Coordinates of C-alpha atoms and ligand atoms in Angstrom, one line a residue:
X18 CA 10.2 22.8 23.2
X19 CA 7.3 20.9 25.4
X20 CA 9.1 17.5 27.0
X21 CA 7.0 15.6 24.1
X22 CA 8.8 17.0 21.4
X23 CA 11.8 17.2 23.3
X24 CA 11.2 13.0 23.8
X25 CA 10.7 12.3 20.3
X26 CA 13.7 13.8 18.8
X27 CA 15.8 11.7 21.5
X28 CA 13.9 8.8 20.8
X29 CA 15.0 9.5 16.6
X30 CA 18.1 8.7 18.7
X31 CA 19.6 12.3 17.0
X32 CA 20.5 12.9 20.9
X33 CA 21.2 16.5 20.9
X34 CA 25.4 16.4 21.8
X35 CA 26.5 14.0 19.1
X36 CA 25.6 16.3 16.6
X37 CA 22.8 13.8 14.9
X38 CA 20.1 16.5 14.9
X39 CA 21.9 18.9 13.4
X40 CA 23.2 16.3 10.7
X41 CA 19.7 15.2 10.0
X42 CA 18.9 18.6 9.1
X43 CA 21.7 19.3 7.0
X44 CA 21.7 15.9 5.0
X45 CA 18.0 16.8 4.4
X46 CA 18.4 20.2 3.8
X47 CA 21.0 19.4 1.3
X48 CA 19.7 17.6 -0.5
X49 CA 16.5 19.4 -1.0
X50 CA 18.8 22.0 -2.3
X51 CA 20.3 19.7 -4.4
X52 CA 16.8 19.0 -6.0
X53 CA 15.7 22.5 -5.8
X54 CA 18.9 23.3 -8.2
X55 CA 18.3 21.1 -10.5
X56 CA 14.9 22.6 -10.6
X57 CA 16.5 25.9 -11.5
X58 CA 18.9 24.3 -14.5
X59 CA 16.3 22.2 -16.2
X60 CA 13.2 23.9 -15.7
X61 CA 11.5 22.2 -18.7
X62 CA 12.6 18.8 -17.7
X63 CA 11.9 19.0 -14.2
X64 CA 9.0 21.2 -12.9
X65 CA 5.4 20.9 -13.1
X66 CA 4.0 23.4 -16.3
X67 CA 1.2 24.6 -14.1
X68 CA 3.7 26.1 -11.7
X69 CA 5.8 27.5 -14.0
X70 CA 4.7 30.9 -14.6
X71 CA 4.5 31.1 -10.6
X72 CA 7.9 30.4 -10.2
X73 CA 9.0 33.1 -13.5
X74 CA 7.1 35.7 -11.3
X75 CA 8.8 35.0 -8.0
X76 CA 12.1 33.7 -9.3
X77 CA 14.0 36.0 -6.7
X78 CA 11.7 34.5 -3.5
X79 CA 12.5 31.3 -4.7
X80 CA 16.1 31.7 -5.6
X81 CA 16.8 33.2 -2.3
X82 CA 14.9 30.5 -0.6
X83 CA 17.6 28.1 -1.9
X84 CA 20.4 29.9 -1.4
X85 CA 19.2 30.1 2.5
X86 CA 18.7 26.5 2.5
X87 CA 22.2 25.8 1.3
X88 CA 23.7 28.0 3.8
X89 CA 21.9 26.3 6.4
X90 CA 22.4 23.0 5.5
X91 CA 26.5 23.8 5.3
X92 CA 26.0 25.5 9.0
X93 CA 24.5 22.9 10.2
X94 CA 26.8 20.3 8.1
X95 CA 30.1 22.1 9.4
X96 CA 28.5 22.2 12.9
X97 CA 28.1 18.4 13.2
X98 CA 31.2 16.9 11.0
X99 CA 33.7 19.7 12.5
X100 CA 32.7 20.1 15.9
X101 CA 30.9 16.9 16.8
X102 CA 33.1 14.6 14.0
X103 CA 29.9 12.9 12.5
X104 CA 30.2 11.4 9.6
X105 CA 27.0 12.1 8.4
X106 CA 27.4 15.7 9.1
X107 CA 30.1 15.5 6.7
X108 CA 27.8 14.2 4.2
X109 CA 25.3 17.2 4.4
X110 CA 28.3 19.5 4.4
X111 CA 28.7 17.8 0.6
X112 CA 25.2 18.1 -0.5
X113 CA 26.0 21.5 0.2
X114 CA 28.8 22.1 -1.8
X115 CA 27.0 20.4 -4.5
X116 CA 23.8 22.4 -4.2
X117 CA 26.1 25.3 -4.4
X118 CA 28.0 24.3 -7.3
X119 CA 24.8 23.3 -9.0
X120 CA 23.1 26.7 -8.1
X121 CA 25.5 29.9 -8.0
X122 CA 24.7 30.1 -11.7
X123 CA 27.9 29.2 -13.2
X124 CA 26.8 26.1 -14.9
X125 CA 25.3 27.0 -17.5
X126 CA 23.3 24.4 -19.6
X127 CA 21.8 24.7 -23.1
X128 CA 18.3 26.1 -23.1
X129 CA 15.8 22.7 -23.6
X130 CA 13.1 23.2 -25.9
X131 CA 9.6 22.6 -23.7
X132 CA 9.4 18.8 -23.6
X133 CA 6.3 16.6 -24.0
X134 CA 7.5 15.3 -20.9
X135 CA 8.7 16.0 -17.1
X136 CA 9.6 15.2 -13.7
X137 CA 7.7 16.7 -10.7
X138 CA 11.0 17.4 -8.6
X139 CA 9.9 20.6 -7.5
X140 CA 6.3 19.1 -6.7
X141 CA 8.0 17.0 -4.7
X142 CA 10.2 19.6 -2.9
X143 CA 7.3 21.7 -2.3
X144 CA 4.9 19.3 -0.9
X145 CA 7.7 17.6 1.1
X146 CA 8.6 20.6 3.1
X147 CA 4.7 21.6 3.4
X148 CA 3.8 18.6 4.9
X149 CA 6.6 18.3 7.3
X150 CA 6.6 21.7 8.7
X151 CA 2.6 20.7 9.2
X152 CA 2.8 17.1 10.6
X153 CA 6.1 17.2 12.1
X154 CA 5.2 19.5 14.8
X155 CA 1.9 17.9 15.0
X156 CA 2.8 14.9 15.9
X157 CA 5.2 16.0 18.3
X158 CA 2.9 17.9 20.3
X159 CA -0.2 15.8 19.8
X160 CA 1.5 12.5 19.6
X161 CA -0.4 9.2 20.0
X162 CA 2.3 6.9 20.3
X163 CA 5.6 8.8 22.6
X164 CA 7.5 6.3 22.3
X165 CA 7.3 6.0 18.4
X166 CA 10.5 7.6 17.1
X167 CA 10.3 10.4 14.1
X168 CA 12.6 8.3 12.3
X169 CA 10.7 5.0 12.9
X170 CA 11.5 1.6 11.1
X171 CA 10.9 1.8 7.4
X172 CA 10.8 5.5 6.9
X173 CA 13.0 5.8 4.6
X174 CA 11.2 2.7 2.3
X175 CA 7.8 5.4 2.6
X176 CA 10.1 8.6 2.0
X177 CA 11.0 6.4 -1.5
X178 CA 7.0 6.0 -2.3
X179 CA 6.3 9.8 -1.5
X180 CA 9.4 10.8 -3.7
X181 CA 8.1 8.2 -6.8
X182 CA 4.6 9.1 -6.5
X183 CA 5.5 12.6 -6.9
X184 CA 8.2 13.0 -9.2
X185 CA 6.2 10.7 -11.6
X186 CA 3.0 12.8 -11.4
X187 CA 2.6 12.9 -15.0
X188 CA 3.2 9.0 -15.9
X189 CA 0.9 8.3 -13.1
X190 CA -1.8 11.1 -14.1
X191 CA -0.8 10.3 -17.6
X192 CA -1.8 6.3 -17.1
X193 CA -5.5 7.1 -15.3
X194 CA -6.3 10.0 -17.0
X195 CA -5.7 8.7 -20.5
X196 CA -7.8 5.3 -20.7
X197 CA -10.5 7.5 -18.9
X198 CA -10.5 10.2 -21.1
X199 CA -10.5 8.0 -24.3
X200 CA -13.4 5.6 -23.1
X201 CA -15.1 8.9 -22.3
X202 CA -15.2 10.6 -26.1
X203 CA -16.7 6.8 -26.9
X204 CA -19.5 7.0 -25.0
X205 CA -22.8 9.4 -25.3
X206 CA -22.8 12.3 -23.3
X207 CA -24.5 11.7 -20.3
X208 CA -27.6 14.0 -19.7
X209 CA -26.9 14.3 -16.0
X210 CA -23.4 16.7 -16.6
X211 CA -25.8 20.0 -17.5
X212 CA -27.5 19.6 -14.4
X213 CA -24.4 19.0 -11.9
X214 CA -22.3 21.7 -14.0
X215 CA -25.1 24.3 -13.0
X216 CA -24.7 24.2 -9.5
X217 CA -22.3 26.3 -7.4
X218 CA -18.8 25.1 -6.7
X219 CA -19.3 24.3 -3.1
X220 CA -22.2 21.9 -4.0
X221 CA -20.2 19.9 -6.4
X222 CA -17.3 19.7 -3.9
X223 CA -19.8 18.1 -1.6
X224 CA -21.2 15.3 -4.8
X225 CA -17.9 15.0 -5.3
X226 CA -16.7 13.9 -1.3
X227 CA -20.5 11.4 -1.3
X228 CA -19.9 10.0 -4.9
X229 CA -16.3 9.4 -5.0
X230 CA -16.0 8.3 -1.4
X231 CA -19.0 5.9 -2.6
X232 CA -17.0 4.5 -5.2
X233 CA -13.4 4.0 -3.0
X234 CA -15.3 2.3 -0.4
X235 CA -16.0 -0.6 -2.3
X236 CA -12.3 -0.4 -4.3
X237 CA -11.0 -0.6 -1.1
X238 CA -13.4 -3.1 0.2
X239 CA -12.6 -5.4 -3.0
X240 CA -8.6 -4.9 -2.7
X241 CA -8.9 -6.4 1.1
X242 CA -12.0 -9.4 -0.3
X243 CA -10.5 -10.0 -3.2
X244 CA -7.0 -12.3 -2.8
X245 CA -5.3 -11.0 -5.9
X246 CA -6.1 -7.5 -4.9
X247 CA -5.2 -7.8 -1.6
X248 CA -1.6 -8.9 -2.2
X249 CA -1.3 -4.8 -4.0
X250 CA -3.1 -3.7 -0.7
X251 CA -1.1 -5.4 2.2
X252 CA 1.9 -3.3 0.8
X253 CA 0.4 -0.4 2.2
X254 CA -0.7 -2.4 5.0
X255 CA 2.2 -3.7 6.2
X256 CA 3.8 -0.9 8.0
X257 CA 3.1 -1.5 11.6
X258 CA 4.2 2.3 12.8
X259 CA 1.7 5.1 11.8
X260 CA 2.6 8.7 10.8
X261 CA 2.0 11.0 7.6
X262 CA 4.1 9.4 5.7
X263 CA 3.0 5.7 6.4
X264 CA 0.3 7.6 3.5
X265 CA 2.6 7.2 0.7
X266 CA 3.2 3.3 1.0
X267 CA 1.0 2.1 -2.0
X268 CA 2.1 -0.3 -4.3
X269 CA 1.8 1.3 -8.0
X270 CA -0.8 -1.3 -9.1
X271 CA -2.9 -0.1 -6.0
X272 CA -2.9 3.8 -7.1
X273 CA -3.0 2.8 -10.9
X274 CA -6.5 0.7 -9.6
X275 CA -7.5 3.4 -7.3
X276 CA -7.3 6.2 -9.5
X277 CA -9.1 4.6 -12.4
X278 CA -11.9 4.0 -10.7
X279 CA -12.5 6.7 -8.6
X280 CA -11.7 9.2 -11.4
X281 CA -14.2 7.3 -13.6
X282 CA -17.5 9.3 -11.8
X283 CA -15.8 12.4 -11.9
X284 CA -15.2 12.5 -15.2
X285 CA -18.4 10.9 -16.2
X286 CA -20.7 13.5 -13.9
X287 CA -18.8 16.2 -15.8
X288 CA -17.8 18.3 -12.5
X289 CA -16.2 21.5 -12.7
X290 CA -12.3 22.0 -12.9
X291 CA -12.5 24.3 -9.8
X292 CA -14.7 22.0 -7.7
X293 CA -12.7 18.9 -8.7
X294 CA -9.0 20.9 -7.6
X295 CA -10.5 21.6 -4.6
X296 CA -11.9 17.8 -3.8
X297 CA -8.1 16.5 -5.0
X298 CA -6.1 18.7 -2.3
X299 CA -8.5 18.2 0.2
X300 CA -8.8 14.4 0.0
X301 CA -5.3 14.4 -0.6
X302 CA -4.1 16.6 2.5
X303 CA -7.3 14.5 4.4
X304 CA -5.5 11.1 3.4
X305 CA -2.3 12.2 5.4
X306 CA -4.1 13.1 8.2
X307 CA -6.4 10.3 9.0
X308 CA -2.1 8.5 8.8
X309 CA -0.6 10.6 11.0
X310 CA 0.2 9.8 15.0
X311 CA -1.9 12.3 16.8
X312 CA -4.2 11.6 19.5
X313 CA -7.1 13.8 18.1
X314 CA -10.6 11.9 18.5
X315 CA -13.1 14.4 17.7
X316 CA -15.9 13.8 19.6
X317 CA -18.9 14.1 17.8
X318 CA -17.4 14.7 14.2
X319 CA -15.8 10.9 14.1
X320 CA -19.2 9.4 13.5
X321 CA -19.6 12.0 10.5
X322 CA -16.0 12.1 9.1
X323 CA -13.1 9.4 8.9
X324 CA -10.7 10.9 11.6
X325 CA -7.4 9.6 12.3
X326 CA -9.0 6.9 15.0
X327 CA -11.3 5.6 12.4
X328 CA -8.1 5.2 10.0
X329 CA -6.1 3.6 12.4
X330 CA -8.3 1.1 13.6
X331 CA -9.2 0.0 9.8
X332 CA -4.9 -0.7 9.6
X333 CA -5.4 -2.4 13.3
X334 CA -4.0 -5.6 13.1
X335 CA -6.0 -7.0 16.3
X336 CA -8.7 -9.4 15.2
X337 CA -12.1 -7.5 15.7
X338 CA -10.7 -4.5 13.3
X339 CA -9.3 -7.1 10.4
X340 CA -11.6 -5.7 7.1
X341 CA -13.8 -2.9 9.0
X342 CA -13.8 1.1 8.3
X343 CA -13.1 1.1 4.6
X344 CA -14.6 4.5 3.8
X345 CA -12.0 7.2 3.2
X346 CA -13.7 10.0 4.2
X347 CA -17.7 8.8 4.9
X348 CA -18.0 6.4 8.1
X349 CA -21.4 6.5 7.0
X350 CA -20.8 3.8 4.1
X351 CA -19.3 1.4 6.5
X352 CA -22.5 2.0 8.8
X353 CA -24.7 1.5 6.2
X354 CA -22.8 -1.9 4.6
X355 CA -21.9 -3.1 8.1
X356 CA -18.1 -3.2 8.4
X357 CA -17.9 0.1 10.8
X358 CA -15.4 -0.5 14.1
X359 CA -15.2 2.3 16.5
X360 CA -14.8 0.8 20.0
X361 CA -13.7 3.4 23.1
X362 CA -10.2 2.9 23.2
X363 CA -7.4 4.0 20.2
X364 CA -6.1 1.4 18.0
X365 CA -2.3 0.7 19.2
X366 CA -1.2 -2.4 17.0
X367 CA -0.4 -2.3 13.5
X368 CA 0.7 -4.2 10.4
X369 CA -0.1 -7.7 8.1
X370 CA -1.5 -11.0 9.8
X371 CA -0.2 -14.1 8.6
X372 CA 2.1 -12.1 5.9
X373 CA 6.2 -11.7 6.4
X374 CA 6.7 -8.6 3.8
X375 CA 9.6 -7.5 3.2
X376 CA 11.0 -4.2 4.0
X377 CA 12.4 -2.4 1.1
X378 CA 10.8 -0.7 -1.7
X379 CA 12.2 -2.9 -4.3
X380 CA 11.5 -6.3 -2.5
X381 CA 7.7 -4.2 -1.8
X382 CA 6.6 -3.6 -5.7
X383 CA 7.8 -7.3 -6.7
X384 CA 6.4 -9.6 -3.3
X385 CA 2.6 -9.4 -5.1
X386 CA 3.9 -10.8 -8.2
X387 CA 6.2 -13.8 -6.0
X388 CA 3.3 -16.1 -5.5
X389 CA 2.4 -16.1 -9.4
X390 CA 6.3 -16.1 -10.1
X391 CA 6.9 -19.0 -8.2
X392 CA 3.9 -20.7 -9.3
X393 CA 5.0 -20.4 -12.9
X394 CA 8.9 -21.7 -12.5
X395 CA 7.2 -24.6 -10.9
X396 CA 5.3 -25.3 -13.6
X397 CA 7.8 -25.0 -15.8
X398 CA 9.9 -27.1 -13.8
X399 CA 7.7 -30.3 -13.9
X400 CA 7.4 -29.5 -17.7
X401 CA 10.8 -30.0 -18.2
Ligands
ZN529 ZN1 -7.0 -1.0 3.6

């Protein structure tokens, strides 16, 4: 372990002797286990269909995979609640038990017909331990900020966005998909989607990167110009520590907007299914990236592509950066409409000017709303 890494998880304040590390990691491993057994009771209730037949081919890997997890979690539980009487330790020692009672097979539950509807709990399990055995090290190693603890403030409010956004795939795929696809079958077919459907794959990824990111840079550009938009927006501005999961902070109106738009071309160009896959896990795992605290500045390629520098100066919250580098992937669209910032140094300040927003996930989804609220009891008020 390099003294970086070593730094970081003292400065989670898990200080390795109290047993906090090692209840960390069984709280969380718990209760991924706990998820990850539900998974295996209600399959038709809580996976994703498209992974389905993936998991009925490697039901053992997977099974096994759990049963590890549990086993490590209630080591590590025992470790810290036995040996190093933390309470929390204690508490990952339960999930434990629980993932074990909900797992070992005994329960048995009645077979659910398939159902119109689901929860992504296993999309979220998956992706969550993906991305953190990427970025965690990452950042460790290639921090930006030392001092910035892996536990920072408001992790847990972000850990809440990346657990709703994925768990309710389908209601959030379900509400942009939907409106798109039935505007679509009312308008002509558009003459341009034989052309763009004859090209190779790796061509239409490309379209796909310069249109869409064409199309974002001005949603994004309108949710900081535009007051009523920007209220949605300085949710996911407001966190003033940056990591991969600062990523997931978006207020639901924000995605819902996002994800109407930008899906509009793709559908209306026609792309193909393969091309537009590719284009959503790349922009996707991109999006977390450009987030995340590493130091990275990529020399020649951060005038080309957005790079975590670029990112973090556009959520800079010193003056000259305020409303600059709104392309998501394509610096070139804030060269060419003027609102590029790239100055020597790395951003190191972050967060809302001139906004108090609250921390918490509820208080986050209802503060855009408060002004409009508050306007209206007034109102009310001198009525009566
Ligand atoms: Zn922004």
């Amino acid at each position: 372990m390099t003294d970086q890494l070593r730094k970081k998880f003292e400065n989670i304040e898990l200080n390795a002797g109290k047993g906090k590390i090692s209840a960390f990691l069984s709280v969380s491993l718990g209760l991924l286990a706990i998820f990850s057994a539900l998974c295996f009771l209600f399959p038709s209730l809580l996976t994703t269909p498209e992974l389905r037949p993936f998991y009925s081919k490697y039901y053992d890997i997977f099974y096994y995979a759990l049963l590890i997890g549990i086993f490590i979690s209630a080591c590590f539980g025992a470790y810290s609640a036995i040996l190093k009487q933390n309470k929390y330790g204690f508490y990952g020692l339960c999930f434990s038990i629980i993932a074990v009672v909900l797992g070992c097979g005994l329960i048995k539950t009645p077979t659910l017909p398939t159902l119109p509807f689901y929860a992504g709990f296993d999309y979220f399990v998956i992706t969550l331990i993906i991305l953190a055995l990427v970025f965690i090290p990452l950042e460790g190693f290639f921090a930006k900020n030392n001092e910035q603890k892996l536990l920072r403030t408001g992790w847990v409010t972000d850990m809440k966005y990346f657990m709703f956004s994925h768990i309710g795939i389908q209601l959030f795929s379900f509400l942009t998909v939907m409106p798109i696809q039935y505007w679509i079958t009312h308008i002509p077919n558009n003459p341009v989607v034989p052309y763009i459907q004859m090209q190779p794959i790796w061509l239409q990824f490309i379209e796909l990167l310069v249109v869409v990111d064409f199309t974002t840079y001005w949603i994004h550009r309108a949710l900081h110009e535009i007051n009523f938009l920007w209220r949605f927006h300085a949710i996911h501005h407001s966190t003033e520590q940056m990591d991969w999961l600062a990523s997931s902070r978006l207020h639901i109106v924000e995605v819902l907007i996002t994800r109407l738009i930008a899906t509009l071309p793709i559908f209306l160009l026609g792309f193909h299914t393969s091309a537009v896959f590719a284009y959503l896990i790349f922009i996707s795992f991109h999006a977390i990236f450009i987030h995340s605290n590493v130091r990275f500045r990529f020399p020649y390629l951060r005038w080309i592509i957005a790079t975590p520098e670029f990112h973090h100066w556009h959520h800079s919250s010193e003056k000259p950066a305020i409303d600059k580098n709104y392309a998501a992937f394509i610096p070139l669209y804030d060269v060419i409409f003027k609102t590029l910032y790239m100055p020597n140094h790395l951003a190191s300040i972050y967060g809302t000017v001139g906004y108090k927003i609250p921390n918490s996930f509820i208080k986050q989804f209802t503060w855009p709303f408060k002004k409009y609220i508050n306007k209206l009891k007034n109102k009310l008020k001198r009525n009566t």
